[in-house]
Short mmCIF file of C-alpha atoms in Angstrom, two decimals:
data_model
loop_
_atom_site.label_atom_id
_atom_site.label_comp_id
_atom_site.label_asym_id
_atom_site.label_seq_id
_atom_site.Cartn_x
_atom_site.Cartn_y
_atom_site.Cartn_z
CA MET A 1 -28.82 -2.69 -1.85
CA THR A 2 -26.15 -2.49 -4.52
CA GLY A 3 -24.23 -5.53 -5.67
CA THR A 4 -20.51 -6.25 -5.74
CA LEU A 5 -17.91 -6.03 -8.48
CA VAL A 6 -15.26 -8.73 -8.12
CA LEU A 7 -11.96 -8.42 -10.03
CA ALA A 8 -10.48 -11.90 -10.35
CA GLY A 9 -6.91 -12.76 -11.20
CA THR A 10 -6.49 -15.63 -13.67
CA PRO A 11 -3.42 -17.79 -14.39
CA ILE A 12 -0.74 -16.21 -16.60
CA GLY A 13 0.31 -19.67 -17.74
CA ASP A 14 -0.07 -22.71 -15.51
CA VAL A 15 -3.76 -23.25 -14.71
CA GLN A 16 -2.78 -24.74 -11.34
CA ASP A 17 -1.86 -21.20 -10.26
CA ALA A 18 -5.55 -20.21 -10.23
CA PRO A 19 -6.48 -18.80 -6.81
CA PRO A 20 -8.72 -21.19 -4.84
CA ARG A 21 -11.56 -18.66 -4.63
CA LEU A 22 -11.75 -18.28 -8.41
CA ALA A 23 -13.79 -21.45 -8.97
CA ALA A 24 -16.27 -20.47 -6.24
CA GLU A 25 -16.69 -16.98 -7.67
CA LEU A 26 -17.19 -18.34 -11.20
CA ALA A 27 -19.89 -20.67 -9.93
CA GLY A 28 -21.67 -18.09 -7.80
CA ALA A 29 -21.57 -14.84 -9.80
CA ASP A 30 -24.77 -13.47 -11.34
CA VAL A 31 -22.76 -12.15 -14.30
CA VAL A 32 -19.31 -13.16 -15.52
CA ALA A 33 -17.72 -10.52 -17.75
CA ALA A 34 -14.82 -12.05 -19.69
CA GLU A 35 -12.26 -10.54 -22.04
CA ASP A 36 -12.49 -13.67 -24.21
CA THR A 37 -15.43 -16.03 -23.61
CA ARG A 38 -13.67 -18.88 -25.43
CA ARG A 39 -10.64 -18.67 -23.14
CA LEU A 40 -13.01 -18.46 -20.18
CA ARG A 41 -14.64 -21.69 -21.32
CA ARG A 42 -11.27 -23.46 -21.43
CA LEU A 43 -10.44 -22.11 -17.97
CA THR A 44 -13.73 -23.27 -16.42
CA GLN A 45 -13.31 -26.70 -17.97
CA ALA A 46 -9.80 -26.97 -16.51
CA LEU A 47 -11.11 -25.92 -13.10
CA GLY A 48 -14.10 -28.26 -13.32
CA VAL A 49 -16.66 -25.54 -12.73
CA ALA A 50 -19.66 -24.24 -14.70
CA PRO A 51 -20.74 -20.59 -14.33
CA ALA A 52 -24.32 -20.46 -13.09
CA GLY A 53 -24.79 -16.83 -14.10
CA ARG A 54 -24.88 -15.05 -17.43
CA VAL A 55 -21.58 -14.84 -19.35
CA VAL A 56 -20.89 -11.71 -21.40
CA SER A 57 -17.86 -10.44 -23.29
CA TYR A 58 -15.98 -7.41 -21.99
CA PHE A 59 -13.00 -6.42 -24.11
CA GLU A 60 -11.36 -3.31 -25.55
CA GLY A 61 -13.80 -3.10 -28.45
CA ASN A 62 -17.00 -3.04 -26.37
CA GLU A 63 -15.67 -1.80 -23.00
CA SER A 64 -17.16 1.70 -23.32
CA ALA A 65 -20.58 0.47 -24.42
CA ARG A 66 -20.88 -2.46 -21.98
CA THR A 67 -19.69 -0.63 -18.85
CA PRO A 68 -23.02 1.23 -18.28
CA GLU A 69 -24.93 -2.07 -18.69
CA LEU A 70 -22.81 -3.79 -16.06
CA VAL A 71 -23.04 -0.82 -13.69
CA GLU A 72 -26.83 -1.02 -13.89
CA GLU A 73 -26.64 -4.73 -13.04
CA LEU A 74 -24.45 -3.86 -10.05
CA ALA A 75 -26.77 -1.06 -8.96
CA GLY A 76 -29.59 -3.59 -9.03
CA GLY A 77 -27.80 -5.89 -6.62
CA ALA A 78 -25.96 -8.30 -8.93
CA ARG A 79 -22.59 -9.84 -8.19
CA VAL A 80 -20.47 -9.24 -11.29
CA LEU A 81 -17.19 -11.13 -11.76
CA LEU A 82 -14.63 -9.61 -14.15
CA VAL A 83 -11.89 -11.81 -15.59
CA THR A 84 -9.37 -11.11 -18.32
CA ASP A 85 -7.27 -13.49 -20.41
CA ALA A 86 -4.40 -13.61 -17.91
CA GLY A 87 -3.42 -11.80 -14.73
CA MET A 88 -5.34 -9.05 -12.95
CA PRO A 89 -8.05 -7.00 -14.68
CA SER A 90 -7.18 -3.30 -15.22
CA VAL A 91 -3.41 -3.97 -15.44
CA SER A 92 -2.93 -3.37 -19.20
CA ASP A 93 -6.27 -5.17 -19.57
CA PRO A 94 -9.94 -4.11 -19.56
CA GLY A 95 -11.34 -3.14 -16.18
CA TYR A 96 -10.41 0.42 -15.29
CA ARG A 97 -13.56 1.97 -16.80
CA LEU A 98 -15.82 -0.46 -14.98
CA VAL A 99 -14.07 0.02 -11.63
CA ALA A 100 -14.21 3.82 -11.94
CA ALA A 101 -17.91 3.76 -12.90
CA ALA A 102 -18.76 1.34 -10.09
CA VAL A 103 -16.96 3.45 -7.50
CA GLU A 104 -18.78 6.54 -8.74
CA ARG A 105 -22.13 4.76 -8.20
CA GLY A 106 -21.13 3.68 -4.72
CA VAL A 107 -20.82 0.00 -5.64
CA ARG A 108 -18.56 -2.21 -3.55
CA VAL A 109 -15.46 -3.37 -5.43
CA THR A 110 -13.31 -6.25 -4.22
CA ALA A 111 -10.79 -8.67 -5.71
CA VAL A 112 -9.71 -12.28 -5.87
CA PRO A 113 -5.91 -11.79 -5.91
CA GLY A 114 -4.09 -13.88 -8.45
CA PRO A 115 -0.98 -14.22 -10.60
CA SER A 116 0.64 -11.08 -11.98
CA ALA A 117 3.18 -11.03 -14.81
CA VAL A 118 4.48 -7.69 -13.50
CA LEU A 119 5.37 -8.94 -10.03
CA THR A 120 6.50 -12.37 -11.21
CA ALA A 121 8.94 -10.88 -13.73
CA LEU A 122 10.16 -8.32 -11.21
CA ALA A 123 10.87 -11.01 -8.63
CA LEU A 124 12.72 -13.21 -11.16
CA SER A 125 14.73 -10.40 -12.78
CA GLY A 126 17.47 -10.18 -10.18
CA LEU A 127 17.15 -6.38 -10.28
CA PRO A 128 16.25 -4.09 -7.34
CA VAL A 129 12.63 -4.54 -6.26
CA ASP A 130 12.36 -2.05 -3.39
CA ARG A 131 11.05 0.66 -5.75
CA PHE A 132 9.63 0.10 -9.23
CA CYS A 133 7.17 1.52 -11.74
CA PHE A 134 5.05 -0.26 -14.35
CA GLU A 135 5.06 1.39 -17.79
CA GLY A 136 2.80 -1.06 -19.66
CA PHE A 137 3.22 -1.26 -23.43
CA LEU A 138 5.38 1.28 -25.26
CA PRO A 139 4.02 3.04 -28.40
CA ARG A 140 4.38 1.08 -31.62
CA LYS A 141 5.79 3.98 -33.67
CA SER A 142 9.55 4.46 -33.38
CA GLY A 143 9.49 8.21 -32.71
CA GLU A 144 6.80 7.98 -30.07
CA ARG A 145 8.58 5.05 -28.44
CA LEU A 146 11.85 7.02 -28.18
CA THR A 147 10.00 10.00 -26.72
CA ARG A 148 8.40 7.85 -24.03
CA LEU A 149 11.73 6.25 -23.15
CA ARG A 150 13.45 9.64 -22.89
CA GLU A 151 10.82 10.68 -20.37
CA VAL A 152 12.09 8.01 -17.96
CA ALA A 153 15.76 8.02 -18.93
CA GLU A 154 16.72 9.40 -15.51
CA GLU A 155 14.16 7.36 -13.54
CA ARG A 156 15.96 5.62 -10.66
CA ARG A 157 13.23 3.06 -9.95
CA THR A 158 13.25 -0.31 -11.72
CA LEU A 159 11.06 -0.20 -14.85
CA VAL A 160 8.68 -2.94 -15.97
CA TYR A 161 7.23 -3.17 -19.49
CA PHE A 162 5.01 -5.50 -21.50
CA GLU A 163 5.98 -6.07 -25.15
CA ALA A 164 4.85 -8.09 -28.15
CA PRO A 165 7.45 -10.65 -29.33
CA HIS A 166 7.64 -9.23 -32.88
CA ARG A 167 8.54 -5.77 -31.52
CA LEU A 168 10.94 -6.90 -28.80
CA ASP A 169 14.16 -6.41 -30.78
CA ASP A 170 13.22 -2.86 -31.80
CA THR A 171 12.19 -2.01 -28.25
CA LEU A 172 15.40 -3.32 -26.70
CA ALA A 173 17.47 -1.50 -29.33
CA ALA A 174 15.63 1.75 -28.52
CA MET A 175 16.18 1.17 -24.80
CA ALA A 176 19.89 0.59 -25.40
CA GLU A 177 20.03 3.86 -27.37
CA VAL A 178 18.28 5.91 -24.68
CA PHE A 179 19.33 4.18 -21.45
CA GLY A 180 22.74 2.91 -22.56
CA ALA A 181 23.79 -0.48 -23.89
CA ASP A 182 25.22 -1.53 -20.50
CA ARG A 183 22.06 -0.83 -18.48
CA ARG A 184 21.06 -4.14 -16.88
CA ALA A 185 17.75 -5.74 -17.84
CA ALA A 186 15.86 -9.02 -17.92
CA VAL A 187 13.55 -10.38 -20.61
CA CYS A 188 11.00 -12.74 -19.05
CA ARG A 189 9.30 -15.02 -21.54
CA GLU A 190 6.38 -17.45 -21.15
CA LEU A 191 6.25 -17.08 -17.36
CA THR A 192 4.94 -20.18 -15.53
CA LYS A 193 4.55 -22.02 -18.85
CA THR A 194 6.42 -25.01 -20.25
CA TYR A 195 9.08 -22.95 -22.04
CA GLU A 196 9.59 -20.29 -19.38
CA GLU A 197 12.83 -18.36 -19.87
CA VAL A 198 14.47 -15.40 -18.14
CA ARG A 199 17.29 -13.81 -20.13
CA ARG A 200 19.45 -11.36 -18.18
CA GLY A 201 22.17 -9.00 -19.41
CA GLY A 202 22.91 -5.51 -20.74
CA LEU A 203 20.34 -3.92 -23.05
CA GLY A 204 22.75 -4.02 -25.99
CA GLU A 205 23.42 -7.73 -25.47
CA LEU A 206 19.70 -8.49 -25.11
CA ALA A 207 18.84 -6.50 -28.25
CA ALA A 208 21.33 -8.58 -30.27
CA TRP A 209 19.82 -11.77 -28.84
CA ALA A 210 16.24 -10.67 -29.62
CA ALA A 211 17.17 -9.83 -33.23
CA GLU A 212 17.21 -13.58 -33.93
CA GLY A 213 13.51 -13.79 -33.08
CA VAL A 214 11.67 -14.44 -29.83
CA ARG A 215 8.28 -16.03 -29.21
CA GLY A 216 5.76 -15.97 -26.40
CA GLU A 217 4.38 -13.53 -23.84
CA ILE A 218 7.09 -11.00 -22.94
CA THR A 219 7.74 -8.87 -19.86
CA VAL A 220 10.85 -6.67 -19.79
CA VAL A 221 12.42 -5.45 -16.54
CA VAL A 222 15.01 -2.66 -16.74
CA GLU A 223 17.33 -1.40 -14.03
CA GLY A 224 16.74 2.19 -12.96
CA ALA A 225 19.18 5.00 -13.74
CA PRO A 226 22.15 5.30 -11.38
CA ASP A 227 21.82 7.88 -8.63
CA LYS A 228 24.33 10.52 -9.67
CA GLY A 229 23.50 12.87 -6.83
CA ALA A 230 22.59 16.53 -7.20
CA GLU A 231 26.17 17.73 -6.70
CA GLU A 232 27.29 15.87 -9.84
CA VAL A 233 24.78 17.60 -12.14
CA ASP A 234 26.19 20.97 -13.19
CA ALA A 235 24.25 23.86 -14.74
CA GLY A 236 25.21 22.87 -18.27
CA GLU A 237 23.85 19.36 -17.80
CA LEU A 238 20.61 20.70 -16.32
CA VAL A 239 20.14 22.93 -19.37
CA ARG A 240 20.88 20.02 -21.73
CA ARG A 241 18.26 17.84 -20.08
CA VAL A 242 15.64 20.58 -20.32
CA ARG A 243 16.40 21.07 -24.01
CA VAL A 244 16.10 17.33 -24.70
CA ARG A 245 12.64 17.34 -23.16
CA GLU A 246 11.63 20.48 -25.04
CA GLU A 247 12.76 18.96 -28.33
CA ALA A 248 10.56 15.95 -27.53
CA GLY A 249 7.55 18.29 -27.30
CA GLU A 250 7.38 18.99 -23.55
CA ARG A 251 6.61 22.52 -22.39
CA ARG A 252 9.48 24.36 -20.71
CA LYS A 253 7.72 24.66 -17.35
CA GLU A 254 7.05 20.90 -17.16
CA ALA A 255 10.55 20.10 -18.46
CA ILE A 256 12.17 22.23 -15.75
CA ALA A 257 10.04 20.59 -13.03
CA ALA A 258 10.87 17.08 -14.25
CA VAL A 259 14.61 17.75 -14.52
CA ALA A 260 14.67 19.31 -11.06
CA ALA A 261 12.90 16.29 -9.56
CA GLN A 262 15.26 13.82 -11.25
CA ALA A 263 18.38 15.75 -10.29
CA GLY A 264 17.24 16.38 -6.73
CA VAL A 265 17.65 20.16 -6.96
CA PRO A 266 15.20 23.07 -6.55
CA LYS A 267 13.19 24.07 -9.63
CA ARG A 268 14.51 27.61 -9.24
CA GLU A 269 18.07 26.35 -9.75
CA VAL A 270 17.14 24.71 -13.04
CA PHE A 271 15.13 27.77 -14.14
CA ASP A 272 18.05 30.10 -13.39
CA ALA A 273 20.42 27.84 -15.32
CA VAL A 274 18.10 27.85 -18.36
CA VAL A 275 17.70 31.65 -18.23
CA ALA A 276 21.44 32.18 -17.82
CA ALA A 277 22.16 29.91 -20.79
CA LYS A 278 19.59 31.75 -22.91
CA ASN A 279 21.04 35.15 -21.95
CA ALA A 280 24.56 33.95 -22.75
CA GLU A 281 23.35 32.60 -26.09
CA ASN A 282 21.62 35.91 -26.91
CA ALA A 283 24.73 37.88 -25.94
CA GLU A 284 26.93 35.65 -28.10
CA ASN A 285 24.55 36.04 -31.04
CA ALA A 286 24.49 39.82 -30.62
CA LYS A 287 28.31 39.91 -30.44
CA ASN A 288 28.62 37.81 -33.58
CA ALA A 289 26.14 40.02 -35.39
CA GLU A 290 28.07 43.17 -34.37
CA ASN A 291 31.37 41.65 -35.46
CA ALA A 292 29.84 40.77 -38.80
CA LYS A 293 28.62 44.33 -39.29
CA ASN A 294 32.03 45.78 -38.39
CA ALA A 295 33.77 43.41 -40.77
CA GLU A 296 31.42 44.41 -43.56
CA ARG A 297 31.90 48.12 -42.78
CA ASN A 298 35.71 47.86 -42.76
CA SER A 299 36.04 45.68 -45.87
CA PRO A 300 37.34 47.48 -49.04
CA GLU A 301 34.64 48.39 -51.54
CA GLU A 302 34.63 46.54 -54.83
CA GLY A 303 34.81 48.28 -58.17
#
């Protein structure tokens, strides 16, 4: 019989938030795979438990190489416990590769639910929580970051991001540029820790605040785009949105589909608007070229 892969949530700050089952799983697992074995040691000491099984590291640098080893352990009947530094494995942390490989081998995968910075920040933000999407970390390079933000500029669901404190001011400034300075947001810092802080306001206001320097673990929650309704988006605006996406490197077919979905109109309507705009542009160019030729033909010869 195959073993079981257990994904265990760990505290994002206060160790007292550890799920009750975590200590039992740490004590009973055949293998404990930890993102940072030193942090695992501090956690087990705080919980008053000693892992009986083998402890191995499982982090971004060795994830690809160690996954096959752990899958073989699972296939042989072992109970493997996966823990990351904070929160749930696989959520912007190592784990996805192991889960996918275990599922492919027919291994049972279960979880010890625990704290989540995504849901905690969302609940504390004061922004709509009925529909949301998690975007993880944005690219570090400015151009790539702007491109990613433009992709969700018309997203109506609440957006949740992770960010490093030294990049927070640049990220909020980029969000204010793409989403608008008045778009509501919340910066959640050091959740469940001693210096927990939730700063709410417009993106422009938050960017100015962050420019002074911010420390700690950061989660940013951003209000979704207002629902303008399909009737408010005219053909010219549809064409503009498609061109913005094309300039960012998206193929026309995908750009048309995305704009249609965001605007709540049929793809054919967006396609026809793009074609009509292109035909009008070509006709205008041809007219200008003909006028230029006529002007040159009718101008008096020199000499």
